[in-house]
PDB file of C-alpha atoms and ligand atoms in Angstrom:
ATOM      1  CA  UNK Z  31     -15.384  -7.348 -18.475  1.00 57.00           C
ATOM      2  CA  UNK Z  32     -13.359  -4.695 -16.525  1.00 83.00           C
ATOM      3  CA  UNK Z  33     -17.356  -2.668 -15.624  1.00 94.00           C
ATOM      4  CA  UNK Z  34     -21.123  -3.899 -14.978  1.00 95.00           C
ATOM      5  CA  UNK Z  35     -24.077  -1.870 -16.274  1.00 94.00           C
ATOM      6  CA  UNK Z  36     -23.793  -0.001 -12.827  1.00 95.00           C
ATOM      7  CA  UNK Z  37     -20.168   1.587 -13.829  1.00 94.00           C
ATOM      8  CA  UNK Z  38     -19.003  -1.353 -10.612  1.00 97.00           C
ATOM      9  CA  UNK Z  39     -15.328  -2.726 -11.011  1.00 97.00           C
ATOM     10  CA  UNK Z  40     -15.401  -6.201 -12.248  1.00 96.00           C
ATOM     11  CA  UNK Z  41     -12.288  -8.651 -12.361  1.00 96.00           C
ATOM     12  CA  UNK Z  42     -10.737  -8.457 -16.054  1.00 97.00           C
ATOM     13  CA  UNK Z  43      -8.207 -11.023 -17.842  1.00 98.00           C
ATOM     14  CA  UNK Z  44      -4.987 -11.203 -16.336  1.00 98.00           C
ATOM     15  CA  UNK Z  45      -1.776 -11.482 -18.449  1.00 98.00           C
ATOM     16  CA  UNK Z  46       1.077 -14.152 -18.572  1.00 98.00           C
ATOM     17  CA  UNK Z  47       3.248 -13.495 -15.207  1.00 98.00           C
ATOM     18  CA  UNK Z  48       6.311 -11.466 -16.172  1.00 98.00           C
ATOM     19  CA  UNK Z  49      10.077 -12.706 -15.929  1.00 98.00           C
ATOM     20  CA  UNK Z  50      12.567 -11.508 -13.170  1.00 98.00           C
ATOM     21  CA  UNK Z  51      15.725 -11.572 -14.219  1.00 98.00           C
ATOM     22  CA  UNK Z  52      17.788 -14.309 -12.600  1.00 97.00           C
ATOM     23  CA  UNK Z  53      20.570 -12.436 -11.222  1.00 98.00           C
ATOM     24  CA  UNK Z  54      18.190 -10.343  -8.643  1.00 98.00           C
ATOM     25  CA  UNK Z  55      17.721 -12.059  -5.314  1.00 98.00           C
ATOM     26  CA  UNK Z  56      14.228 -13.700  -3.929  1.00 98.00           C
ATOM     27  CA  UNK Z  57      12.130 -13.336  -1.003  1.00 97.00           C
ATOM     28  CA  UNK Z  58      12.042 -16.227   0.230  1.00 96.00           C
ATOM     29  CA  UNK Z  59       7.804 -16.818   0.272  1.00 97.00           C
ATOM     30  CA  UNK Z  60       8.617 -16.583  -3.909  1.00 98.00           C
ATOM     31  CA  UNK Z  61       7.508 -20.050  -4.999  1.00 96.00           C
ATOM     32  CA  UNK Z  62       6.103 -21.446  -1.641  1.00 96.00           C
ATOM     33  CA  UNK Z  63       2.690 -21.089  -0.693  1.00 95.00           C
ATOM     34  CA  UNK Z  64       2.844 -18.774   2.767  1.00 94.00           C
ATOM     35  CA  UNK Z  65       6.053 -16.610   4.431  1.00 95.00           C
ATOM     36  CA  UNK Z  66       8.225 -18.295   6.922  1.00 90.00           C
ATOM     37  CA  UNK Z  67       7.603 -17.169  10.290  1.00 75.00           C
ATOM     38  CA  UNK Z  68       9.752 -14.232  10.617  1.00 67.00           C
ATOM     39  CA  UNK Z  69      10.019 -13.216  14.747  1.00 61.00           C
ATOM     40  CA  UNK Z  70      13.647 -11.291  13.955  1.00 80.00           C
ATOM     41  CA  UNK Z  71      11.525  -8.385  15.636  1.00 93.00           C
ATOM     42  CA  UNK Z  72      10.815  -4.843  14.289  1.00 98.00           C
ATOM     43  CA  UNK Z  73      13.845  -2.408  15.367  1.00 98.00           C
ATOM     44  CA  UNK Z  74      16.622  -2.177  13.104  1.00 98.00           C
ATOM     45  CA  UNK Z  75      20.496  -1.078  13.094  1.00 98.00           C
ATOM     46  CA  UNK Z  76      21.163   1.942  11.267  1.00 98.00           C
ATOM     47  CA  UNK Z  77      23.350   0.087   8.609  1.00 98.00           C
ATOM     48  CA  UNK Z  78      19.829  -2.127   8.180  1.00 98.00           C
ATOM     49  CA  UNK Z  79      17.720   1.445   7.829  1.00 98.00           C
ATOM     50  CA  UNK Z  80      19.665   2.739   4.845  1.00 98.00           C
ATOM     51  CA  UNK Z  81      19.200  -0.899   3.132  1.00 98.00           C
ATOM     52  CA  UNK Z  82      15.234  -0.293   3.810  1.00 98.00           C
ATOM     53  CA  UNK Z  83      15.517   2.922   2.541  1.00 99.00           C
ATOM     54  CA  UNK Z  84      17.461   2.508  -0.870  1.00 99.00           C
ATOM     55  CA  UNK Z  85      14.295   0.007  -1.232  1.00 99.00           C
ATOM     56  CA  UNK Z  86      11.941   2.082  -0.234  1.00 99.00           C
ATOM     57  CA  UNK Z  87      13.325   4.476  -2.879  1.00 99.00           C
ATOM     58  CA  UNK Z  88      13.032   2.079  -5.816  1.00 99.00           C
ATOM     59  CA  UNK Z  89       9.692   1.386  -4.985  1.00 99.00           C
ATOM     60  CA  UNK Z  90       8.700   5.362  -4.704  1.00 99.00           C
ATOM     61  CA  UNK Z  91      10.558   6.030  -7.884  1.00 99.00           C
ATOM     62  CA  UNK Z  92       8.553   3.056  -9.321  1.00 99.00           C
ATOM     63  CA  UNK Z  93       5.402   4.995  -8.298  1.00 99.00           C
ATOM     64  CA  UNK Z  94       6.533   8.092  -9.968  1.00 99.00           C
ATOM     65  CA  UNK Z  95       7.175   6.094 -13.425  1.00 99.00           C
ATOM     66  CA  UNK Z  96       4.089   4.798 -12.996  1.00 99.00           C
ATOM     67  CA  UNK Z  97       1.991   8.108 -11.902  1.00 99.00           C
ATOM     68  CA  UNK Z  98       3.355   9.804 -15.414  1.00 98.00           C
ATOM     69  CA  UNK Z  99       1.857   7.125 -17.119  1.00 98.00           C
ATOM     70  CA  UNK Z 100      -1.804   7.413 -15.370  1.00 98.00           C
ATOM     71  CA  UNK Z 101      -4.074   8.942 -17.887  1.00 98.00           C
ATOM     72  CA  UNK Z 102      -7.577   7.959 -19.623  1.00 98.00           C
ATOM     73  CA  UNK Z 103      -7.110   4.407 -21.992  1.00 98.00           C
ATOM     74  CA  UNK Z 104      -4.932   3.197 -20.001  1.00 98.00           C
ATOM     75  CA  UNK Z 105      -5.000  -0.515 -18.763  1.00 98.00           C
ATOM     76  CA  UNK Z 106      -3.967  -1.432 -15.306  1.00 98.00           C
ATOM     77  CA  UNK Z 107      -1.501  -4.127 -16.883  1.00 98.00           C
ATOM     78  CA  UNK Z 108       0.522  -1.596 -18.695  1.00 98.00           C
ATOM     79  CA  UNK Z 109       0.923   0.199 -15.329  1.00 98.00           C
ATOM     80  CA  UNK Z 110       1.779  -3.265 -13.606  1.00 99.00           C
ATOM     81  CA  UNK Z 111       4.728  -3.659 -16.739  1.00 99.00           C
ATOM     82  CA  UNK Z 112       5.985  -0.074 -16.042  1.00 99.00           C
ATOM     83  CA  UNK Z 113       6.427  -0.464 -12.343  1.00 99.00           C
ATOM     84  CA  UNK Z 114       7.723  -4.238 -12.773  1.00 99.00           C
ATOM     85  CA  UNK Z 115      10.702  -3.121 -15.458  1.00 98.00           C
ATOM     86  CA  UNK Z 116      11.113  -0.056 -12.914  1.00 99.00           C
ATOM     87  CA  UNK Z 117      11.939  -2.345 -10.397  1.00 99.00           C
ATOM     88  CA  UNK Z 118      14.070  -5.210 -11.626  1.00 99.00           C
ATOM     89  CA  UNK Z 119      15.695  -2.845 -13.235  1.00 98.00           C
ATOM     90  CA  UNK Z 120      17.360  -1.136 -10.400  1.00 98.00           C
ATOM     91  CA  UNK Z 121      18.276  -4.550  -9.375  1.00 98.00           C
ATOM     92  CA  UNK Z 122      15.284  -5.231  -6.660  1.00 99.00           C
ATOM     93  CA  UNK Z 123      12.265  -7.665  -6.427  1.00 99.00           C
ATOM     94  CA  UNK Z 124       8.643  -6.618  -7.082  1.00 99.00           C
ATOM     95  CA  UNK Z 125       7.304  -7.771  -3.723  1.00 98.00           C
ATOM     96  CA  UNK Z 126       4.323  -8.807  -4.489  1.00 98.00           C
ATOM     97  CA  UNK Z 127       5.212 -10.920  -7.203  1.00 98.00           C
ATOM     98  CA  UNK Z 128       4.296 -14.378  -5.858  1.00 98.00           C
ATOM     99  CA  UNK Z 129       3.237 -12.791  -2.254  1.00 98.00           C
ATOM    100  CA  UNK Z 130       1.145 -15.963  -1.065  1.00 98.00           C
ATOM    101  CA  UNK Z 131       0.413 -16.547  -4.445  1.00 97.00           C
ATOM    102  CA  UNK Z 132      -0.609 -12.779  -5.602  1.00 98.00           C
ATOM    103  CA  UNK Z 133       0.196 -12.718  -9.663  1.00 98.00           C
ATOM    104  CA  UNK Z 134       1.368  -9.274 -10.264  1.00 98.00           C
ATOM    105  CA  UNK Z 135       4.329  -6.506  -9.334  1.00 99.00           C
ATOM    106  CA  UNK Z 136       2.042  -3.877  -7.744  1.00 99.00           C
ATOM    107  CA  UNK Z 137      -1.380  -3.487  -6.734  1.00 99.00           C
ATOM    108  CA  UNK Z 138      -4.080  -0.898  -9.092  1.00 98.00           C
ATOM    109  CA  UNK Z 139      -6.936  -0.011  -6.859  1.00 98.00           C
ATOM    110  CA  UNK Z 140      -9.749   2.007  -8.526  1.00 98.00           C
ATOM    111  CA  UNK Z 141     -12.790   3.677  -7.359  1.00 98.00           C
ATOM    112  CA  UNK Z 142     -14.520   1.207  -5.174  1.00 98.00           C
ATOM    113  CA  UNK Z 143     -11.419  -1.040  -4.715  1.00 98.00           C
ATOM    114  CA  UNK Z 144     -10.145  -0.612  -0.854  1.00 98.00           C
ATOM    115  CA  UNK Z 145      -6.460  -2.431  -1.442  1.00 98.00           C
ATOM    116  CA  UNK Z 146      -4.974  -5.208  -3.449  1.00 98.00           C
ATOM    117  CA  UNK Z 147      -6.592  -4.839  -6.551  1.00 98.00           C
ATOM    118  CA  UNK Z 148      -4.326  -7.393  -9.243  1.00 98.00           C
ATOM    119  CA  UNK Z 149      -3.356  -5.016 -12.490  1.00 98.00           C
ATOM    120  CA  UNK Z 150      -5.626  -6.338 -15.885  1.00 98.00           C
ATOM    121  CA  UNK Z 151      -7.430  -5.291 -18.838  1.00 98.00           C
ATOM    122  CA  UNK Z 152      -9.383  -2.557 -16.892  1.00 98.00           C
ATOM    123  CA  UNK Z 153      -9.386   0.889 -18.751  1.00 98.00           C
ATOM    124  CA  UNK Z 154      -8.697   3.787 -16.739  1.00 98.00           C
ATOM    125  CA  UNK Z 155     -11.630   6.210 -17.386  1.00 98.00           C
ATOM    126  CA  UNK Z 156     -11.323  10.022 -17.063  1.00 98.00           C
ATOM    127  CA  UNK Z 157     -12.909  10.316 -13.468  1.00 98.00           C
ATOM    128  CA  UNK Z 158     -11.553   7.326 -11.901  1.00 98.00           C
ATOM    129  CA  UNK Z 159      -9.104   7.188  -8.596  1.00 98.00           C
ATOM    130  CA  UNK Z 160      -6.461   4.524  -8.633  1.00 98.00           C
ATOM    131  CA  UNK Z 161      -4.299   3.698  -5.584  1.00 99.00           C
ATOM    132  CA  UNK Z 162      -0.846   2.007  -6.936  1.00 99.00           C
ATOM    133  CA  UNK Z 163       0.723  -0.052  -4.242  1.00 99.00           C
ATOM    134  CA  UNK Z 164       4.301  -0.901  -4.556  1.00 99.00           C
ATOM    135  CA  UNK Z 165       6.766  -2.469  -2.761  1.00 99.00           C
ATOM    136  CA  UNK Z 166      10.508  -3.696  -3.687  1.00 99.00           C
ATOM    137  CA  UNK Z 167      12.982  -6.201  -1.940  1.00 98.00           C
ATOM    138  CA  UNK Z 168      16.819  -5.343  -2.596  1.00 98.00           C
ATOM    139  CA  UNK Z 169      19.544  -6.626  -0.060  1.00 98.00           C
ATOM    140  CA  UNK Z 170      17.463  -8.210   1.808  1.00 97.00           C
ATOM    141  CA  UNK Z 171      14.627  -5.462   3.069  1.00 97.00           C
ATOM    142  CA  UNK Z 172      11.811  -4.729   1.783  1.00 98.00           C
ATOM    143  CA  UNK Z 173       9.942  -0.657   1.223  1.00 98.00           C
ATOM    144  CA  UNK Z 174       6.479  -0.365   0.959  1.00 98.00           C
ATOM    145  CA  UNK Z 175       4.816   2.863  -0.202  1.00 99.00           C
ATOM    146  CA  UNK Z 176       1.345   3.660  -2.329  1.00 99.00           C
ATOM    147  CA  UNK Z 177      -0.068   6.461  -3.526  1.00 99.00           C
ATOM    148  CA  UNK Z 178      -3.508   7.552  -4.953  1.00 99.00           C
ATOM    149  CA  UNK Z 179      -3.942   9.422  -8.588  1.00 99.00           C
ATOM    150  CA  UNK Z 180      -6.848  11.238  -9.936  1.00 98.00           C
ATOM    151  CA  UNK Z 181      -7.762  10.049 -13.522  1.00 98.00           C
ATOM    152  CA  UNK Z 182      -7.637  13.612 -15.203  1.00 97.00           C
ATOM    153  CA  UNK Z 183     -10.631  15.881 -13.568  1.00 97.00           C
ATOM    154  CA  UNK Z 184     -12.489  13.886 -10.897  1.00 98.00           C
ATOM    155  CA  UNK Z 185     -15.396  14.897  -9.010  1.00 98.00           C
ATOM    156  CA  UNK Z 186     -14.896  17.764  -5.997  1.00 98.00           C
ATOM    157  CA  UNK Z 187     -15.972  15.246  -3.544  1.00 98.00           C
ATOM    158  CA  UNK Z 188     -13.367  12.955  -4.640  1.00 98.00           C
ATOM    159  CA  UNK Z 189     -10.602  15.216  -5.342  1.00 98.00           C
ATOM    160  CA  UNK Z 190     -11.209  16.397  -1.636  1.00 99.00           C
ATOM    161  CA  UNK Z 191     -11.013  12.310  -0.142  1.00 99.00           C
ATOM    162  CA  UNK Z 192      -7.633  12.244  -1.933  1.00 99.00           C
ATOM    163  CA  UNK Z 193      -6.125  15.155  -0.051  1.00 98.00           C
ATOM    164  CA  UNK Z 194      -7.790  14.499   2.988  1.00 99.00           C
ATOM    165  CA  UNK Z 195      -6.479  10.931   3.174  1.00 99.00           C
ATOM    166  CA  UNK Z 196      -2.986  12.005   2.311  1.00 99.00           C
ATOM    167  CA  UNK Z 197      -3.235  14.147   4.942  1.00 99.00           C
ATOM    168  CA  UNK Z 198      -4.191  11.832   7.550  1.00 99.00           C
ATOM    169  CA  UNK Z 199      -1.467  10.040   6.763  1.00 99.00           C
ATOM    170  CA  UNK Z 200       0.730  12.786   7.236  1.00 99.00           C
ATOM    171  CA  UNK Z 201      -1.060  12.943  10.975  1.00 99.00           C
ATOM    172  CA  UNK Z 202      -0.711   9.666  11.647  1.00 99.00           C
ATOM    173  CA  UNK Z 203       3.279   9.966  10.692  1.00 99.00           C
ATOM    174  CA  UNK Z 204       3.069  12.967  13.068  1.00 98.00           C
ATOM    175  CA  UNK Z 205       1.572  11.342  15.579  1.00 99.00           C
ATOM    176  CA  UNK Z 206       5.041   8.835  16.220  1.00 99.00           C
ATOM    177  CA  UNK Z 207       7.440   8.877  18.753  1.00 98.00           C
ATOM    178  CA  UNK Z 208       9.463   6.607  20.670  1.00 98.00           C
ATOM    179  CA  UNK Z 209       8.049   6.158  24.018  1.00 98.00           C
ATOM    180  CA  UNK Z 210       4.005   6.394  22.920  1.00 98.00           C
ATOM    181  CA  UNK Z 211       1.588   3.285  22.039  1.00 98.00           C
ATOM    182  CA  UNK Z 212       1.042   2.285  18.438  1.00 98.00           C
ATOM    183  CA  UNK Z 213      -2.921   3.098  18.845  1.00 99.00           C
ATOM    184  CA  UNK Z 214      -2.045   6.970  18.804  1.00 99.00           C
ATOM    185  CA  UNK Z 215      -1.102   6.490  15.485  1.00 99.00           C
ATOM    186  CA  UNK Z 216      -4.975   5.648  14.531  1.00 99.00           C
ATOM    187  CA  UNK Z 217      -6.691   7.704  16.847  1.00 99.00           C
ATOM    188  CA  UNK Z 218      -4.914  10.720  14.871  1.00 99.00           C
ATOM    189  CA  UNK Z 219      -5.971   9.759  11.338  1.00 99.00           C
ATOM    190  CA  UNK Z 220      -9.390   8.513  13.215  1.00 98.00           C
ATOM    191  CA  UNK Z 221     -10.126  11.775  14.461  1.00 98.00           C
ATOM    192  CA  UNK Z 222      -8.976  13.787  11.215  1.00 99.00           C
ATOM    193  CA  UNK Z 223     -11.308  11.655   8.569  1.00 99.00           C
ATOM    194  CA  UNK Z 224     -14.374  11.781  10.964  1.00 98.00           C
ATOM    195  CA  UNK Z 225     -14.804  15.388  10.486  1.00 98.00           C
ATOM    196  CA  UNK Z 226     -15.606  14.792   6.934  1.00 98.00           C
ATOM    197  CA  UNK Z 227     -17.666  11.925   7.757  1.00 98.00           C
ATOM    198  CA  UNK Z 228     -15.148   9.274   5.898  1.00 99.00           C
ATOM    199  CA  UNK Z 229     -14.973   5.578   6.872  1.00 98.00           C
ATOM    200  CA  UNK Z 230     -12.213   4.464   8.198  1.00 99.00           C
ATOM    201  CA  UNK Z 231     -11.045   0.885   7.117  1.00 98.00           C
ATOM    202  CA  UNK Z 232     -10.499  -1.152  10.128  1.00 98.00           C
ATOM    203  CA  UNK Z 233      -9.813  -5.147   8.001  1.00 98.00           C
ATOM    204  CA  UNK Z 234      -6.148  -3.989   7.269  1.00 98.00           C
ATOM    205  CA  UNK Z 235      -3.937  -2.014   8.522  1.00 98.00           C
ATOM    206  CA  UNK Z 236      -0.185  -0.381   8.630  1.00 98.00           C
ATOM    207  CA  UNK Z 237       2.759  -3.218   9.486  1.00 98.00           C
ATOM    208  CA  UNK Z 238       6.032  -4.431  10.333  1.00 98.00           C
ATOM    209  CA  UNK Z 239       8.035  -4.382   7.260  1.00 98.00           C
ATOM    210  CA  UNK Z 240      11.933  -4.585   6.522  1.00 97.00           C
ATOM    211  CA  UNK Z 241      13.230  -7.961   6.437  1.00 96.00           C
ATOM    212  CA  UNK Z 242      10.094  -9.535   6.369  1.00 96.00           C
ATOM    213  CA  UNK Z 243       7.377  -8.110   3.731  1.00 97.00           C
ATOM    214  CA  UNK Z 244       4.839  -8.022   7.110  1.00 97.00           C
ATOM    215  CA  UNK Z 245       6.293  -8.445   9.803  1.00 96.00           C
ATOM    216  CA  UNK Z 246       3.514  -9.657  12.170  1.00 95.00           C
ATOM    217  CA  UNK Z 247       3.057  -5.511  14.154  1.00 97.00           C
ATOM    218  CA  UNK Z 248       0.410  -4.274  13.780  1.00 98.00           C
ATOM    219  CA  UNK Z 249      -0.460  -0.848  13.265  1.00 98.00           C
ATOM    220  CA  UNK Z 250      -4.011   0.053  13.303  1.00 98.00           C
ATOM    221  CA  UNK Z 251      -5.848   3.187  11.541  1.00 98.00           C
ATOM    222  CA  UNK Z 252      -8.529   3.866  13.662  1.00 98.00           C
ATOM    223  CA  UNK Z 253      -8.869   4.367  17.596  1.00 98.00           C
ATOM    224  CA  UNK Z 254      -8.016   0.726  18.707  1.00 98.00           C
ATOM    225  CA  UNK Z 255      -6.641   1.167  22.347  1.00 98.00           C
ATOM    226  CA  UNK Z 256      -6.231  -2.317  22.996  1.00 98.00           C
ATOM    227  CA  UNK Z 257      -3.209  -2.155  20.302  1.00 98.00           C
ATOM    228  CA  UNK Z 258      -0.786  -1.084  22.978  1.00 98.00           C
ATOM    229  CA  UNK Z 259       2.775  -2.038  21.713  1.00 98.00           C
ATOM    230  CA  UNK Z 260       5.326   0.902  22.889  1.00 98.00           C
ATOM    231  CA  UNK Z 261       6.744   2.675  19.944  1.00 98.00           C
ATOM    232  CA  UNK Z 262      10.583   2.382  20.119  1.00 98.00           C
ATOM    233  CA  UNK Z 263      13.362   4.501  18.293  1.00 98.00           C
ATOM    234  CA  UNK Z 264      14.501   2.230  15.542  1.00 98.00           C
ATOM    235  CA  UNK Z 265      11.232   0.432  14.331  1.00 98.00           C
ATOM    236  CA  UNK Z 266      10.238   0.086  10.517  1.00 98.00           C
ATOM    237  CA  UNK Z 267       6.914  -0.111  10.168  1.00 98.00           C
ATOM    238  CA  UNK Z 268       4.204   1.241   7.503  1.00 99.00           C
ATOM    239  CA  UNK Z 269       0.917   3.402   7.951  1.00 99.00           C
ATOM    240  CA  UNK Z 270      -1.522   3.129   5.297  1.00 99.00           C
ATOM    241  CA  UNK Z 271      -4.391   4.752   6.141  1.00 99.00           C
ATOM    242  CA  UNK Z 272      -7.798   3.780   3.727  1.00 99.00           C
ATOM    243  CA  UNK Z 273     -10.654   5.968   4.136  1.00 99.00           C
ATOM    244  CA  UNK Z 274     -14.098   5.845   2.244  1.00 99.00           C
ATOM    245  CA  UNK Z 275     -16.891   7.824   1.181  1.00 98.00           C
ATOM    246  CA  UNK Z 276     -19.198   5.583   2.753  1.00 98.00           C
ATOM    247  CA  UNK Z 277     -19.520   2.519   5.207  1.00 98.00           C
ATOM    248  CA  UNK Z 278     -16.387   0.074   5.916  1.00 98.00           C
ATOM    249  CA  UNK Z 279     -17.746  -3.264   5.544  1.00 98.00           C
ATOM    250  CA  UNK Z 280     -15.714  -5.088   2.767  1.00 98.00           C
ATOM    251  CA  UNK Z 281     -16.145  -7.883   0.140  1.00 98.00           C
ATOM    252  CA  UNK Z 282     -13.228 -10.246  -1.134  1.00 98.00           C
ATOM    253  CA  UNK Z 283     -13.730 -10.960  -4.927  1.00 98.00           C
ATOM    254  CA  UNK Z 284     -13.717 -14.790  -5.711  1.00 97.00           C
ATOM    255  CA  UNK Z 285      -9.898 -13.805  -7.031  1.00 98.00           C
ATOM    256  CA  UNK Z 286      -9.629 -13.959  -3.339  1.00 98.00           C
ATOM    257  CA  UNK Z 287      -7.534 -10.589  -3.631  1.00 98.00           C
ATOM    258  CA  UNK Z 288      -9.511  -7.640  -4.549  1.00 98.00           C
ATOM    259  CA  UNK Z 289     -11.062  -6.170  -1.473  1.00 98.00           C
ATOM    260  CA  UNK Z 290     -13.994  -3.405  -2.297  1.00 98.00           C
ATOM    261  CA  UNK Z 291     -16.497  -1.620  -0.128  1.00 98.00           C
ATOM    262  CA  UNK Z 292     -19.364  -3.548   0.034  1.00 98.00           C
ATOM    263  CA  UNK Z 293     -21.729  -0.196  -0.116  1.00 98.00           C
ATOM    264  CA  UNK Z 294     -19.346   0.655  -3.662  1.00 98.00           C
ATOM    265  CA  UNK Z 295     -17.929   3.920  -1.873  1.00 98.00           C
ATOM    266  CA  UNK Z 296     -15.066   5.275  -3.570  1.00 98.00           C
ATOM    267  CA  UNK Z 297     -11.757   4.752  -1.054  1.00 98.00           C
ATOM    268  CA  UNK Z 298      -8.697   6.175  -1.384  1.00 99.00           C
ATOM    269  CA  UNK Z 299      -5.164   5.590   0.151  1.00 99.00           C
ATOM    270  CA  UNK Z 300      -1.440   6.357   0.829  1.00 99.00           C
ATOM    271  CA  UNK Z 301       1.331   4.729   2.077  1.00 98.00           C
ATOM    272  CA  UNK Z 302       4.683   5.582   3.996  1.00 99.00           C
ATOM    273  CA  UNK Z 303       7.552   3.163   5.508  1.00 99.00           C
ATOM    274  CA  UNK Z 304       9.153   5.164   8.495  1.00 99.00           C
ATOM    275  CA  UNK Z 305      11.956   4.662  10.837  1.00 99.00           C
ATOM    276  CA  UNK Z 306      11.326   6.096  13.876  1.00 99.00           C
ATOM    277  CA  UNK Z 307      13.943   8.365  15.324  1.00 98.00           C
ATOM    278  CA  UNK Z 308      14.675   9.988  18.700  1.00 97.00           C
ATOM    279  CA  UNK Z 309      11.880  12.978  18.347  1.00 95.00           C
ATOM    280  CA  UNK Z 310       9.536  11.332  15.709  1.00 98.00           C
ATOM    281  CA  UNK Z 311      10.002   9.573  11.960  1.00 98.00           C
ATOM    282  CA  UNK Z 312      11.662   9.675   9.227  1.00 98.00           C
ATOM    283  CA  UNK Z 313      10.265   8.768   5.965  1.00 99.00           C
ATOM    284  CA  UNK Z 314      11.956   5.535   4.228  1.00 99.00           C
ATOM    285  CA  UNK Z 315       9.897   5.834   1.036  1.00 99.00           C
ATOM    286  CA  UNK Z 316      10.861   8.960  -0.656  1.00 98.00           C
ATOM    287  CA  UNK Z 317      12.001   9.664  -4.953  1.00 98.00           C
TER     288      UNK Z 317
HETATM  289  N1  LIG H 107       1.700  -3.559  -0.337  1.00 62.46           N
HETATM  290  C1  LIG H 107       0.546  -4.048   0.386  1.00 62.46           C
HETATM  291  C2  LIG H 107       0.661  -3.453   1.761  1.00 62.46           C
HETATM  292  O1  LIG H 107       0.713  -2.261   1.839  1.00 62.46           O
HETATM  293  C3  LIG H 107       0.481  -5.534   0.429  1.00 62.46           C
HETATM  294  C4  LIG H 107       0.153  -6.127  -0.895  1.00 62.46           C
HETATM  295  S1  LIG H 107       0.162  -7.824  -0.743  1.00 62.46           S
HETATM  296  C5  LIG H 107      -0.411  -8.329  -2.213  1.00 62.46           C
HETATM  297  O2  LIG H 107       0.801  -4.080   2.773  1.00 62.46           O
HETATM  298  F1  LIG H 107      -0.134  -9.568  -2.272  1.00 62.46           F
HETATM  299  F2  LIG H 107      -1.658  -8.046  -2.316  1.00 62.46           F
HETATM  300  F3  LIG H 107       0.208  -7.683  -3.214  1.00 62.46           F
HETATM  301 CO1  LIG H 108       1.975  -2.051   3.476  1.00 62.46          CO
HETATM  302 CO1  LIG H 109       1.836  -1.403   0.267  1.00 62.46          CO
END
């Protein structure tokens, strides 16, 4: 029952778990109900950078299989199987698979959906957005990236969200440099999406990520002083802005993953993993 009378996102079936083949190596949180407590810190050796980034690639190339599949009658499970093969088969993990107990390789967030939407029988109607969230564990580190497609010709008001929230992502990346606090990360993309009026999610935010899928940094998206952590060359860490049409309040669905605006405003998102270097960042997650 993927839609209610109102056209509202419902949770649909979800299909058998898919197999990983044995050979590719395990987070360890696969098969145990929470992460071990991680600590190792969030600055990485250059050596540990390019491991990051080769799986930061596999998960943007993942995307890209995925995006050339994103068309009307399509279900969110046959993306989830595209970006799963994608993945194991460049050798690397599908993060998410078994992430505190999440069922699928990547996340499908439509429409109303904020973030972690689980891939199922939902038909992709000309129209919809749909955020696909991928991340991929090879060598032990883990890239996290997401993107946001337009289901063949969307409304002006939310082709413009799309390319406004890409965009203040691309602020808050600009935003980075060794030396500053993490908050001027969110007071960029803060200041960018409140010109149009957007909301900006405040529930979850940017993170940590490398060896450990979250690392426990925080990195928030709107104007949070109080999130003063100094920004140092060498960190890994993601910024994922998600901005609305509407309000920001949020609802969990009883799958105790899908997150949605409570006011049904359409939300979009993207998603870089960066380095940062001596002027600024580099981008981890790039085809
Ligand atoms: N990739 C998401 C992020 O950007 C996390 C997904 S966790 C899941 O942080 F379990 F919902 F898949
Ligand atoms: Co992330
Ligand atoms: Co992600």
């Amino acid at each position: 029952m993927p839609r209610d009378a109102h056209g509202h996102l419902t949770a649909g079936r979800i299909s058998p778990q898919r197999p990983v083949p044995k050979d590719i190596e395990r987070p360890e949180y696969v098969g145990r109900a929470e992460p071990d407590e991680h600590g190792h810190g969030d600055t990485y050796t250059a050596g540990e950078v390019e491991r990051i980034r080769a799986a930061g690639r596999i998960a943007s190339q993942a995307i890209d299989a995925v995006g050339a599949a994103i068309r009307p009658g399509v279900t969110t499970d046959e993306l989830d199987r595209i970006g799963h093969e994608f993945v194991v088969s460049h050798g690397a993990y599908p993060s998410t698979l078994g992430y505190r107990g999440y069922p699928k390789s990547l996340c499908s967030s439509l429409n109303e959906v904020i973030c972690h939407g689980i891939p199922d029988d939902t038909v992709l109607q000309e129209g919809d957005l749909v955020n696909i969230d991928i991340t991929a564990y090879k060598d032990g580190m883990h890239g996290d990236t997401n993107r946001t497609f337009l289901v063949g010709e969307a409304a002006p008001a939310v082709q413009d969200l799309v390319t406004r929230t890409e965009e203040a992502l691309r602020r808050g990346i600009k935003a980075v440099a060794p030396g500053r606090q993490v908050n001027v990360i969110g007071r960029a993309i803060e200041a960018y999406a409140k010109r149009f009026g957007y909301g900006v999610v405040r529930d979850y935010t940017g993170h940590g990520v490398g060896r450990a899928f979250h690392s426990g940094l925080i990195i928030p998206h709107y104007d949070a002083p109080h999130y003063d952590t100094v920004i140092e060359e060498g960190m890994v860490f993601t910024i994922e802005p998600m901005l609305t049409l509407g309000g920001i309040e949020a609802d969990i669905w009883s799958d105790d993953w899908t997150v949605s605006t409570r006011d049904k405003s359409w939300t979009a998102q993207f998603e870089h993993t960066l380095v940062v270097t001596e002027r600024g960042a580099e981008l981890l997650t790039v085809s």
